[in-house]
Amino acid sequence: MKIISKLAVASFVLSLVSFIQLFGIEKAILSIILGVFALKEILNSQEELKGKNYAYAGIIFGSLYILVLLVFVILKGPEIFKLLSHLR
Amino acid sequence: MKCKKVKRKLYAYIDNELTDTEKQFIFEHLNKCEDCKKGLDELLLQNQFLKKLEAIEPSVNFRAKFWQRVESVQEEKQGVKISLLRWVPVPVFCSVVVILFLTFLVLSPVLYGISDVETNRKISALAQRTFIVQLQQTGFAPLNFINFCEEYCRILHEHCQRKTGSTKCICGRCEI
């Protein structure tokens, strides 16, 4: 019987939780790292473990969260730097 | 020794792929050697039999499907080589950029030598509110990040106005 990979589930849950305000960006990074480890674990387990889709979802949602933040940094960054340069 | 050489070249002899001298050499040998002649007859018989068989036409996408299956089996064996894993460094790099940006914002009063006590207090309070104490306006994390940046800009503007001593802002944001 196939057992679902715990790492994959942890990655998926963390990636979803990262969208809820509870500390910051570290949950998304952790979900991506866990997702990568889960994928490696599943693929090296000779089909004893399942949950590949959870691992994929974890990586994708984690990346999505980070990309949303990055888009705002790109949009807002120049204004903040402009302001700071005036304060010099 | 001679027979071994000739037998090896019999297929090419039947298919007419030999040079004239080689053909002549084998022809002469076959006339003398009974064993090799027998071998040639067997090959000719085999050829005739194969020609009688109907040729099988492969399906249209046979080649493409065949190589696709070979590749998928190879990929399964290699395991870790998945296209998605190749993209993992991108969000990791992006997160480094975001973290550096946030660190820069929090440390900016020190980095830019903002000596105003009021501004420093406001910036540290904002950082605490966003990253340490859970007093956010919404539960949706990206929105709070956006609010943090907006609030940060507002604090800087206030500081800017206080510094210049007038309501007119030098940065251009207030004129909009």
Short mmCIF file of C-alpha atoms in Angstrom, two decimals:
data_model
loop_
_atom_site.label_atom_id
_atom_site.label_comp_id
_atom_site.label_asym_id
_atom_site.label_seq_id
_atom_site.Cartn_x
_atom_site.Cartn_y
_atom_site.Cartn_z
CA MET A 1 0.00 0.00 0.00
CA LYS A 2 1.25 3.47 -0.86
CA ILE A 3 1.80 5.90 2.01
CA ILE A 4 1.35 9.59 1.45
CA SER A 5 4.55 11.61 1.91
CA LYS A 6 4.43 13.70 5.09
CA LEU A 7 6.84 16.24 3.63
CA ALA A 8 4.54 16.77 0.65
CA VAL A 9 1.52 17.42 2.87
CA ALA A 10 3.56 19.75 5.10
CA SER A 11 4.70 21.67 2.02
CA PHE A 12 1.13 22.00 0.71
CA VAL A 13 -0.30 23.14 4.06
CA LEU A 14 2.53 25.64 4.63
CA SER A 15 2.08 27.11 1.17
CA LEU A 16 -1.62 27.70 1.87
CA VAL A 17 -0.93 29.09 5.35
CA SER A 18 1.60 31.54 3.89
CA PHE A 19 -1.34 33.51 2.45
CA ILE A 20 -2.73 33.95 5.96
CA GLN A 21 -1.02 36.63 8.03
CA LEU A 22 1.15 34.83 10.55
CA PHE A 23 4.70 36.11 10.52
CA GLY A 24 5.94 36.54 6.96
CA ILE A 25 7.60 35.26 3.86
CA GLU A 26 9.46 32.40 5.57
CA LYS A 27 6.48 30.02 5.32
CA ALA A 28 6.48 30.31 1.55
CA ILE A 29 10.23 29.64 1.33
CA LEU A 30 9.89 26.70 3.69
CA SER A 31 7.01 25.25 1.64
CA ILE A 32 9.13 25.41 -1.53
CA ILE A 33 12.09 23.72 0.17
CA LEU A 34 9.88 21.04 1.72
CA GLY A 35 8.15 20.52 -1.63
CA VAL A 36 11.48 19.91 -3.36
CA PHE A 37 12.58 17.44 -0.69
CA ALA A 38 9.19 15.70 -0.82
CA LEU A 39 9.43 15.31 -4.60
CA LYS A 40 12.91 13.84 -4.34
CA GLU A 41 11.76 11.51 -1.59
CA ILE A 42 8.71 10.34 -3.56
CA LEU A 43 10.64 9.75 -6.77
CA ASN A 44 13.41 7.86 -5.02
CA SER A 45 10.99 5.69 -3.03
CA GLN A 46 10.36 3.22 -5.88
CA GLU A 47 6.60 4.00 -5.86
CA GLU A 48 6.17 3.32 -2.16
CA LEU A 49 5.22 6.93 -1.41
CA LYS A 50 2.55 9.08 -3.03
CA GLY A 51 1.53 12.73 -2.81
CA LYS A 52 3.48 14.10 -5.75
CA ASN A 53 0.63 16.50 -6.51
CA TYR A 54 0.70 17.90 -2.98
CA ALA A 55 4.41 18.58 -3.37
CA TYR A 56 3.83 20.28 -6.74
CA ALA A 57 1.00 22.37 -5.25
CA GLY A 58 3.23 23.34 -2.32
CA ILE A 59 5.98 24.55 -4.62
CA ILE A 60 3.57 26.39 -6.93
CA PHE A 61 1.59 28.19 -4.18
CA GLY A 62 4.78 29.10 -2.31
CA SER A 63 6.27 30.54 -5.50
CA LEU A 64 3.04 32.38 -6.27
CA TYR A 65 3.05 34.11 -2.88
CA ILE A 66 6.66 35.23 -3.34
CA LEU A 67 5.97 36.44 -6.87
CA VAL A 68 2.99 38.53 -5.66
CA LEU A 69 5.25 40.23 -3.13
CA LEU A 70 7.98 40.74 -5.71
CA VAL A 71 5.57 42.43 -8.13
CA PHE A 72 4.67 44.93 -5.41
CA VAL A 73 8.33 45.49 -4.53
CA ILE A 74 8.99 46.28 -8.19
CA LEU A 75 5.99 48.65 -8.34
CA LYS A 76 6.65 50.41 -5.03
CA GLY A 77 10.43 50.19 -4.80
CA PRO A 78 11.33 53.16 -7.04
CA GLU A 79 9.08 55.53 -5.09
CA ILE A 80 10.60 54.55 -1.75
CA PHE A 81 14.14 54.94 -3.10
CA LYS A 82 13.25 58.31 -4.58
CA LEU A 83 11.92 59.49 -1.22
CA LEU A 84 14.96 58.23 0.65
CA SER A 85 17.34 59.90 -1.78
CA HIS A 86 15.60 63.24 -1.06
CA LEU A 87 16.16 62.73 2.64
CA ARG A 88 19.91 62.45 2.25
CA MET B 1 40.51 -19.09 -43.64
CA LYS B 2 39.49 -18.25 -47.19
CA CYS B 3 36.04 -19.77 -46.66
CA LYS B 4 35.47 -17.71 -43.51
CA LYS B 5 36.24 -14.52 -45.39
CA VAL B 6 33.96 -15.46 -48.27
CA LYS B 7 31.07 -16.45 -46.02
CA ARG B 8 31.27 -13.11 -44.27
CA LYS B 9 30.91 -11.31 -47.59
CA LEU B 10 28.11 -13.47 -49.00
CA TYR B 11 25.34 -11.06 -47.95
CA ALA B 12 27.08 -8.19 -49.71
CA TYR B 13 27.62 -10.46 -52.73
CA ILE B 14 23.89 -11.20 -52.96
CA ASP B 15 23.00 -7.51 -52.57
CA ASN B 16 25.52 -6.60 -55.25
CA GLU B 17 27.49 -4.28 -52.99
CA LEU B 18 31.01 -5.56 -53.74
CA THR B 19 33.68 -4.26 -56.09
CA ASP B 20 34.33 -6.09 -59.36
CA THR B 21 37.55 -7.73 -58.13
CA GLU B 22 35.85 -8.96 -54.94
CA LYS B 23 32.94 -10.31 -56.97
CA GLN B 24 35.35 -12.13 -59.31
CA PHE B 25 37.27 -13.55 -56.34
CA ILE B 26 34.11 -14.89 -54.64
CA PHE B 27 32.70 -16.21 -57.93
CA GLU B 28 35.85 -18.22 -58.55
CA HIS B 29 35.91 -19.50 -54.97
CA LEU B 30 32.25 -20.57 -55.10
CA ASN B 31 32.96 -22.65 -58.21
CA LYS B 32 35.66 -24.53 -56.36
CA CYS B 33 34.25 -24.75 -52.79
CA GLU B 34 31.16 -26.89 -52.29
CA ASP B 35 30.61 -25.74 -48.69
CA CYS B 36 30.48 -22.05 -49.57
CA LYS B 37 28.18 -22.78 -52.53
CA LYS B 38 25.81 -24.50 -50.15
CA GLY B 39 25.92 -21.45 -47.87
CA LEU B 40 25.06 -19.16 -50.78
CA ASP B 41 22.13 -21.36 -51.77
CA GLU B 42 20.79 -21.24 -48.22
CA LEU B 43 21.02 -17.45 -48.16
CA LEU B 44 19.24 -17.16 -51.52
CA LEU B 45 16.47 -19.42 -50.25
CA GLN B 46 16.16 -17.34 -47.11
CA ASN B 47 15.94 -14.16 -49.19
CA GLN B 48 13.22 -15.64 -51.39
CA PHE B 49 11.25 -16.64 -48.31
CA LEU B 50 11.53 -13.17 -46.76
CA LYS B 51 10.43 -11.52 -50.00
CA LYS B 52 7.24 -13.58 -49.96
CA LEU B 53 6.25 -12.13 -46.59
CA GLU B 54 3.99 -9.11 -46.61
CA ALA B 55 5.56 -5.87 -45.47
CA ILE B 56 3.98 -4.46 -42.29
CA GLU B 57 3.13 -0.78 -42.38
CA PRO B 58 3.74 0.99 -39.04
CA SER B 59 1.05 3.40 -37.82
CA VAL B 60 1.42 7.08 -38.68
CA ASN B 61 2.95 8.28 -35.41
CA PHE B 62 4.79 5.06 -34.64
CA ARG B 63 8.27 6.59 -34.55
CA ALA B 64 7.26 9.61 -32.47
CA LYS B 65 5.28 7.48 -30.01
CA PHE B 66 8.09 4.96 -29.73
CA TRP B 67 10.71 7.57 -28.82
CA GLN B 68 8.28 9.31 -26.50
CA ARG B 69 7.83 6.08 -24.56
CA VAL B 70 11.57 5.50 -24.44
CA GLU B 71 12.07 9.02 -23.07
CA SER B 72 9.31 8.67 -20.47
CA VAL B 73 10.83 5.42 -19.20
CA GLN B 74 14.24 7.08 -19.02
CA GLU B 75 12.78 10.06 -17.15
CA GLU B 76 11.08 7.79 -14.65
CA LYS B 77 14.37 6.07 -13.99
CA GLN B 78 16.25 9.31 -13.59
CA GLY B 79 13.55 10.38 -11.13
CA VAL B 80 14.63 13.73 -9.86
CA LYS B 81 15.07 15.40 -13.22
CA ILE B 82 11.70 17.14 -13.43
CA SER B 83 11.12 20.32 -15.34
CA LEU B 84 9.54 22.00 -12.31
CA LEU B 85 12.63 21.50 -10.19
CA ARG B 86 14.62 23.48 -12.72
CA TRP B 87 12.45 26.53 -11.91
CA VAL B 88 12.86 26.32 -8.13
CA PRO B 89 15.84 28.77 -8.06
CA VAL B 90 13.55 31.51 -9.49
CA PRO B 91 11.20 31.87 -6.46
CA VAL B 92 14.17 31.36 -4.14
CA PHE B 93 15.98 34.26 -5.83
CA CYS B 94 12.78 36.36 -5.71
CA SER B 95 12.36 35.67 -2.00
CA VAL B 96 15.94 36.80 -1.38
CA VAL B 97 15.12 40.07 -3.18
CA VAL B 98 11.96 40.59 -1.12
CA ILE B 99 13.76 39.82 2.16
CA LEU B 100 16.59 42.23 1.29
CA PHE B 101 14.01 44.91 0.45
CA LEU B 102 12.20 44.43 3.76
CA THR B 103 15.45 44.43 5.73
CA PHE B 104 16.48 47.60 3.94
CA LEU B 105 13.18 49.31 4.83
CA VAL B 106 13.42 48.35 8.49
CA LEU B 107 17.05 49.47 8.70
CA SER B 108 16.59 52.60 6.57
CA PRO B 109 16.44 55.10 9.52
CA VAL B 110 19.92 53.92 10.53
CA LEU B 111 21.25 53.63 6.97
CA TYR B 112 20.06 57.09 5.96
CA GLY B 113 20.82 58.74 9.31
CA ILE B 114 17.27 59.87 9.98
CA SER B 115 17.76 61.48 13.38
CA ASP B 116 14.11 62.40 13.89
CA VAL B 117 12.90 60.45 16.97
CA GLU B 118 9.25 60.57 15.90
CA THR B 119 9.96 59.01 12.47
CA ASN B 120 12.19 56.31 13.91
CA ARG B 121 9.55 55.39 16.45
CA LYS B 122 6.87 55.20 13.76
CA ILE B 123 8.98 53.03 11.46
CA SER B 124 9.91 50.58 14.21
CA ALA B 125 6.28 50.44 15.37
CA LEU B 126 5.17 49.73 11.81
CA ALA B 127 7.75 46.96 11.44
CA GLN B 128 6.67 45.43 14.73
CA ARG B 129 3.02 45.62 13.78
CA THR B 130 3.67 43.91 10.46
CA PHE B 131 6.24 41.27 11.32
CA ILE B 132 6.10 40.56 15.02
CA VAL B 133 2.79 41.41 16.66
CA GLN B 134 -0.28 40.17 14.86
CA LEU B 135 -2.33 43.33 14.62
CA GLN B 136 -2.93 43.42 10.89
CA GLN B 137 -5.93 44.92 9.22
CA THR B 138 -6.61 41.81 7.12
CA GLY B 139 -5.75 38.14 7.40
CA PHE B 140 -4.60 38.05 3.80
CA ALA B 141 -0.81 38.25 3.95
CA PRO B 142 0.00 39.95 0.60
CA LEU B 143 -2.42 42.80 1.40
CA ASN B 144 -0.63 43.44 4.69
CA PHE B 145 2.67 43.59 2.86
CA ILE B 146 1.19 46.18 0.49
CA ASN B 147 -0.18 48.15 3.48
CA PHE B 148 3.25 48.06 5.07
CA CYS B 149 4.86 49.63 2.01
CA GLU B 150 2.12 52.27 1.72
CA GLU B 151 2.38 53.16 5.41
CA TYR B 152 6.15 53.33 5.15
CA CYS B 153 5.86 55.80 2.28
CA ARG B 154 3.43 57.92 4.29
CA ILE B 155 5.80 58.08 7.28
CA LEU B 156 8.65 59.15 5.03
CA HIS B 157 6.50 61.90 3.54
CA GLU B 158 5.56 63.21 6.94
CA HIS B 159 9.21 63.25 7.89
CA CYS B 160 10.06 64.99 4.63
CA GLN B 161 7.48 67.71 5.29
CA ARG B 162 8.69 68.24 8.85
CA LYS B 163 12.28 68.47 7.69
CA THR B 164 11.59 71.10 5.06
CA GLY B 165 9.33 72.96 7.48
CA SER B 166 6.60 73.54 4.95
CA THR B 167 3.55 71.73 3.67
CA LYS B 168 5.06 71.70 0.22
CA CYS B 169 6.77 68.39 -0.46
CA ILE B 170 9.95 68.18 -2.49
CA CYS B 171 9.46 64.61 -3.66
CA GLY B 172 6.42 65.20 -5.83
CA ARG B 173 4.11 62.66 -4.26
CA CYS B 174 2.06 65.22 -2.36
CA GLU B 175 1.45 67.30 -5.46
CA ILE B 176 -0.47 64.49 -7.08
#
